[in-house]
Amino acid sequence: MRILVTNDDGINSRGILALAESLNSVGEVTVVAPAREQSGASGAITLHSPVRITEATPNASRLRAYAVEGTPSDSVILGLERLLEKPIDLVVSGVNVGPNLGSDLFLSGTVAAALQAHFRSITAFAVSVTARKADTTHKVIHLEGAALLARLLARHARKGRLLRGTFLNINVPNLPLEEIEGIEITRTAHCTHVDVVQEGHDGKPNYFWIARRKRDDRVPEPGTDYWAIGRKRISITPLHADWTFSETRSALGSLVPLLMEGLHSPR
Ligand code: MN
């Protein structure tokens, strides 16, 4: 089984090393990841400059690895189309250090990397540990649960037991394995946490920092990814590239005659 491992935290992050080493017993792992941190890069691709690749040894490991001067999506496209021998059976993105929950999935480089595999009908999942900034500062990041879960899922994928036609977004509470209380199959909560803008002054025209909200008192809806994490449970959300919201198609259709009328007799 050939496995491509990528992330958006950069090739030297602890999370990608833990993931790649965990998956190494399941199949032949190749790491292809951004040379530098690309969190928040979403599905961006580099079209207007050349993309360079160097062979890498993440944290002196023996893994076969390539550092890409580009985005997470660049890394997966290069890995799938150029660097790895085909067929490629599985793409895993992570372990991201930080949550990928709710509507913020649309901003996630981690999830977008898995999406590139999904576009090509390759089994894929993204995995994150929901560590907050303070956890990172104090170096309390529990990667073992996420790395182990990824290995279990990869084994199921090898046996053909992971569903095709979907890809998974997995968030693991930042807790020691024995404190995790279960697994929930969830849906994505409709909310963003990237809604903080801080203004700064440095003698030039004012500048701004866009940041993630630190505190949240909203009660998450049952069944959502946020709800599962709040209950110390692993959240697994099946995702799909089709963004069409079918329920509103017919309601929207009733607007068409009015729009056509407007187009034919502009006022
Ligand atoms: Mn990240």
Short mmCIF file of C-alpha atoms and ligand atoms in Angstrom, two decimals:
data_model
loop_
_atom_site.label_atom_id
_atom_site.label_comp_id
_atom_site.label_asym_id
_atom_site.label_seq_id
_atom_site.Cartn_x
_atom_site.Cartn_y
_atom_site.Cartn_z
CA MET A 1 0.00 0.00 0.00
CA ARG A 2 1.39 3.41 -1.00
CA ILE A 3 0.62 6.27 1.37
CA LEU A 4 1.27 9.97 0.82
CA VAL A 5 1.56 11.97 4.05
CA THR A 6 1.25 15.74 4.01
CA ASN A 7 0.21 18.65 6.25
CA ASP A 8 -0.02 22.43 6.43
CA ASP A 9 2.18 22.99 9.50
CA GLY A 10 5.34 22.33 7.50
CA ILE A 11 7.58 19.31 7.04
CA ASN A 12 9.41 19.80 10.34
CA SER A 13 6.30 19.82 12.53
CA ARG A 14 6.05 17.19 15.25
CA GLY A 15 2.61 16.21 14.04
CA ILE A 16 3.65 15.05 10.57
CA LEU A 17 6.54 13.04 11.98
CA ALA A 18 4.28 11.25 14.49
CA LEU A 19 1.79 10.52 11.71
CA ALA A 20 4.33 9.28 9.14
CA GLU A 21 6.08 7.04 11.67
CA SER A 22 2.76 5.60 12.80
CA LEU A 23 1.66 4.83 9.21
CA ASN A 24 5.04 3.34 8.25
CA SER A 25 3.99 -0.08 9.58
CA VAL A 26 0.88 -0.14 7.36
CA GLY A 27 2.40 0.77 4.01
CA GLU A 28 5.14 2.50 2.09
CA VAL A 29 5.05 6.10 3.32
CA THR A 30 6.29 9.12 1.38
CA VAL A 31 6.09 12.55 3.00
CA VAL A 32 5.47 15.48 0.67
CA ALA A 33 4.79 18.66 2.62
CA PRO A 34 5.34 22.41 2.59
CA ALA A 35 8.82 23.53 3.58
CA ARG A 36 7.26 26.15 5.87
CA GLU A 37 4.04 26.55 7.84
CA GLN A 38 1.00 27.14 5.63
CA SER A 39 -1.88 27.04 8.14
CA GLY A 40 -4.90 28.89 6.75
CA ALA A 41 -3.70 28.39 3.16
CA SER A 42 -6.96 26.59 2.33
CA GLY A 43 -6.85 25.16 -1.21
CA ALA A 44 -4.43 27.75 -2.62
CA ILE A 45 -2.16 26.59 -5.44
CA THR A 46 0.94 28.26 -6.87
CA LEU A 47 0.30 29.22 -10.49
CA HIS A 48 2.48 32.30 -11.00
CA SER A 49 5.90 31.13 -9.89
CA PRO A 50 7.87 27.89 -10.20
CA VAL A 51 7.57 25.38 -7.35
CA ARG A 52 10.84 23.86 -6.10
CA ILE A 53 11.21 20.57 -4.27
CA THR A 54 14.11 19.37 -2.12
CA GLU A 55 14.66 15.97 -0.53
CA ALA A 56 14.31 16.27 3.22
CA THR A 57 14.98 14.34 6.41
CA PRO A 58 12.29 15.58 8.80
CA ASN A 59 13.81 15.67 12.28
CA ALA A 60 16.58 13.28 11.16
CA SER A 61 14.11 10.43 10.54
CA ARG A 62 14.69 7.78 7.87
CA LEU A 63 11.44 8.61 6.11
CA ARG A 64 11.40 9.28 2.39
CA ALA A 65 10.42 12.92 2.33
CA TYR A 66 10.21 15.97 0.09
CA ALA A 67 9.92 19.60 1.14
CA VAL A 68 7.87 21.73 -1.25
CA GLU A 69 8.31 25.50 -1.56
CA GLY A 70 4.56 25.93 -1.85
CA THR A 71 1.16 25.21 -0.35
CA PRO A 72 -0.38 22.00 1.02
CA SER A 73 -2.36 21.57 -2.22
CA ASP A 74 0.83 22.10 -4.29
CA SER A 75 2.46 19.34 -2.22
CA VAL A 76 -0.32 16.82 -2.84
CA ILE A 77 -0.59 17.64 -6.56
CA LEU A 78 3.20 17.21 -6.97
CA GLY A 79 3.20 14.05 -4.86
CA LEU A 80 0.34 12.42 -6.74
CA GLU A 81 1.23 13.56 -10.23
CA ARG A 82 5.02 13.41 -10.10
CA LEU A 83 6.88 12.12 -7.04
CA LEU A 84 5.18 8.88 -6.05
CA GLU A 85 4.88 5.79 -8.16
CA LYS A 86 1.28 4.91 -8.98
CA PRO A 87 -1.09 3.58 -7.79
CA ILE A 88 -1.34 5.67 -4.62
CA ASP A 89 -3.80 4.11 -2.20
CA LEU A 90 -4.15 6.63 0.59
CA VAL A 91 -3.45 10.29 1.39
CA VAL A 92 -3.34 11.40 5.02
CA SER A 93 -2.97 15.05 6.05
CA GLY A 94 -1.81 16.01 9.55
CA VAL A 95 -1.45 15.59 12.40
CA ASN A 96 -2.39 19.26 12.46
CA VAL A 97 -1.61 20.97 15.74
CA GLY A 98 -4.80 22.96 16.23
CA PRO A 99 -8.50 22.33 15.63
CA ASN A 100 -10.11 22.07 12.19
CA LEU A 101 -13.75 22.43 13.17
CA GLY A 102 -16.92 24.13 11.98
CA SER A 103 -17.01 26.47 8.99
CA ASP A 104 -13.28 27.12 9.45
CA LEU A 105 -12.73 23.90 7.45
CA PHE A 106 -12.98 26.11 4.38
CA LEU A 107 -9.81 27.92 5.51
CA SER A 108 -7.88 24.80 6.42
CA GLY A 109 -4.77 23.80 4.49
CA THR A 110 -4.90 20.42 6.25
CA VAL A 111 -8.38 19.61 4.94
CA ALA A 112 -7.67 21.10 1.49
CA ALA A 113 -4.71 18.74 1.10
CA ALA A 114 -7.00 15.74 1.63
CA LEU A 115 -9.48 17.32 -0.78
CA GLN A 116 -6.90 17.14 -3.61
CA ALA A 117 -6.84 13.35 -3.15
CA HIS A 118 -10.64 13.21 -3.00
CA PHE A 119 -10.80 15.06 -6.35
CA ARG A 120 -8.81 12.14 -7.79
CA SER A 121 -10.97 9.47 -6.08
CA ILE A 122 -8.13 8.46 -3.75
CA THR A 123 -9.07 7.52 -0.18
CA ALA A 124 -8.05 10.36 2.13
CA PHE A 125 -8.47 11.82 5.56
CA ALA A 126 -7.29 14.86 7.50
CA VAL A 127 -6.45 14.54 11.18
CA SER A 128 -5.97 17.27 13.78
CA VAL A 129 -5.41 17.46 17.49
CA THR A 130 -7.45 20.29 19.00
CA ALA A 131 -4.54 21.92 20.83
CA ARG A 132 -4.98 25.62 21.54
CA LYS A 133 -2.29 28.28 21.46
CA ALA A 134 -1.68 27.94 25.21
CA ASP A 135 -1.15 24.16 24.82
CA THR A 136 1.45 24.82 22.13
CA THR A 137 3.24 27.38 24.30
CA HIS A 138 3.35 24.98 27.23
CA LYS A 139 4.20 22.07 24.92
CA VAL A 140 1.27 19.92 26.04
CA ILE A 141 0.35 18.35 22.75
CA HIS A 142 -0.98 14.80 22.75
CA LEU A 143 -0.25 13.36 19.33
CA GLU A 144 -0.38 9.68 20.25
CA GLY A 145 -4.18 9.25 19.97
CA ALA A 146 -4.36 10.91 16.56
CA ALA A 147 -1.35 8.94 15.24
CA LEU A 148 -2.79 5.65 16.46
CA LEU A 149 -6.27 6.35 15.06
CA ALA A 150 -4.70 7.20 11.68
CA ARG A 151 -2.90 3.85 11.71
CA LEU A 152 -6.13 1.97 12.49
CA LEU A 153 -7.98 3.79 9.71
CA ALA A 154 -5.13 3.11 7.27
CA ARG A 155 -5.39 -0.61 8.06
CA HIS A 156 -9.11 -0.48 7.34
CA ALA A 157 -8.39 1.38 4.10
CA ARG A 158 -5.91 -1.36 3.13
CA LYS A 159 -8.69 -3.91 3.57
CA GLY A 160 -11.00 -1.73 1.46
CA ARG A 161 -13.20 -0.93 4.45
CA LEU A 162 -13.07 2.85 4.21
CA LEU A 163 -15.86 4.33 2.15
CA ARG A 164 -15.07 5.70 -1.26
CA GLY A 165 -16.81 8.84 -2.50
CA THR A 166 -16.10 10.68 0.74
CA PHE A 167 -13.09 11.88 2.71
CA LEU A 168 -12.86 12.33 6.43
CA ASN A 169 -12.11 15.26 8.69
CA ILE A 170 -10.96 13.95 12.05
CA ASN A 171 -10.38 15.98 15.21
CA VAL A 172 -8.93 14.38 18.31
CA PRO A 173 -9.21 16.11 21.72
CA ASN A 174 -5.83 17.23 23.03
CA LEU A 175 -5.88 14.72 25.88
CA PRO A 176 -3.95 11.63 26.93
CA LEU A 177 -5.41 8.58 25.15
CA GLU A 178 -7.01 7.17 28.33
CA GLU A 179 -8.97 10.40 28.88
CA ILE A 180 -10.67 10.31 25.46
CA GLU A 181 -14.27 9.27 26.05
CA GLY A 182 -15.43 8.02 22.68
CA ILE A 183 -15.84 8.58 18.95
CA GLU A 184 -18.72 10.49 17.30
CA ILE A 185 -19.60 10.60 13.62
CA THR A 186 -20.49 14.26 13.27
CA ARG A 187 -21.52 17.06 10.94
CA THR A 188 -19.69 20.34 10.51
CA ALA A 189 -20.95 23.10 12.85
CA HIS A 190 -22.08 26.30 11.13
CA CYS A 191 -19.78 28.80 12.83
CA THR A 192 -16.42 30.51 12.46
CA HIS A 193 -13.80 31.29 15.09
CA VAL A 194 -11.69 33.47 12.83
CA ASP A 195 -13.47 36.70 13.70
CA VAL A 196 -10.95 38.71 15.71
CA VAL A 197 -9.26 41.73 14.16
CA GLN A 198 -6.62 43.51 16.21
CA GLU A 199 -5.37 46.93 15.19
CA GLY A 200 -1.75 47.91 15.63
CA HIS A 201 0.27 51.13 15.36
CA ASP A 202 3.89 51.40 14.29
CA GLY A 203 4.16 55.00 13.07
CA LYS A 204 3.01 54.06 9.57
CA PRO A 205 -0.64 53.66 8.51
CA ASN A 206 -2.32 51.33 11.03
CA TYR A 207 -2.05 47.61 10.42
CA PHE A 208 -4.28 44.70 11.39
CA TRP A 209 -3.89 41.16 12.65
CA ILE A 210 -6.58 38.63 11.74
CA ALA A 211 -6.81 36.09 14.54
CA ARG A 212 -8.77 33.20 15.94
CA ARG A 213 -11.11 33.80 18.88
CA LYS A 214 -9.65 32.45 22.12
CA ARG A 215 -12.82 32.05 24.19
CA ASP A 216 -16.17 30.77 23.03
CA ASP A 217 -19.29 30.67 25.20
CA ARG A 218 -21.63 29.51 22.44
CA VAL A 219 -23.21 26.12 23.12
CA PRO A 220 -22.50 23.81 20.18
CA GLU A 221 -25.42 22.04 18.51
CA PRO A 222 -25.63 18.32 19.33
CA GLY A 223 -24.22 16.13 16.60
CA THR A 224 -21.67 18.67 15.42
CA ASP A 225 -17.89 18.43 15.45
CA TYR A 226 -17.59 21.13 18.16
CA TRP A 227 -20.10 19.28 20.32
CA ALA A 228 -18.10 16.02 20.12
CA ILE A 229 -14.82 17.73 21.05
CA GLY A 230 -16.54 19.50 23.98
CA ARG A 231 -17.53 16.05 25.26
CA LYS A 232 -13.91 14.82 25.09
CA ARG A 233 -14.76 12.66 22.09
CA ILE A 234 -13.04 12.16 18.77
CA SER A 235 -15.01 13.78 15.93
CA ILE A 236 -15.11 12.10 12.51
CA THR A 237 -16.95 14.09 9.83
CA PRO A 238 -17.45 12.61 6.36
CA LEU A 239 -16.97 15.32 3.72
CA HIS A 240 -17.66 15.62 0.02
CA ALA A 241 -16.47 17.99 -2.67
CA ASP A 242 -20.03 18.68 -3.89
CA TRP A 243 -21.00 21.99 -2.25
CA THR A 244 -24.40 22.10 -3.92
CA PHE A 245 -27.16 22.68 -1.38
CA SER A 246 -29.94 20.73 -3.08
CA GLU A 247 -32.71 21.80 -0.69
CA THR A 248 -32.74 25.36 -2.01
CA ARG A 249 -32.49 24.57 -5.71
CA SER A 250 -36.24 24.59 -6.37
CA ALA A 251 -36.88 27.69 -4.21
CA LEU A 252 -34.13 29.49 -6.08
CA GLY A 253 -35.66 28.31 -9.37
CA SER A 254 -38.73 30.48 -8.72
CA LEU A 255 -36.45 33.52 -9.02
CA VAL A 256 -35.36 32.58 -12.55
CA PRO A 257 -38.39 34.03 -14.46
CA LEU A 258 -38.06 37.31 -12.55
CA LEU A 259 -34.34 37.52 -13.30
CA MET A 260 -34.98 36.71 -16.99
CA GLU A 261 -37.62 39.43 -17.13
CA GLY A 262 -35.11 41.87 -15.64
CA LEU A 263 -32.47 40.85 -18.15
CA HIS A 264 -34.84 41.43 -21.07
CA SER A 265 -36.14 44.78 -19.90
CA PRO A 266 -33.37 46.42 -17.90
CA ARG A 267 -34.35 49.43 -15.87
MN MN B 1 -1.94 23.91 10.57
#
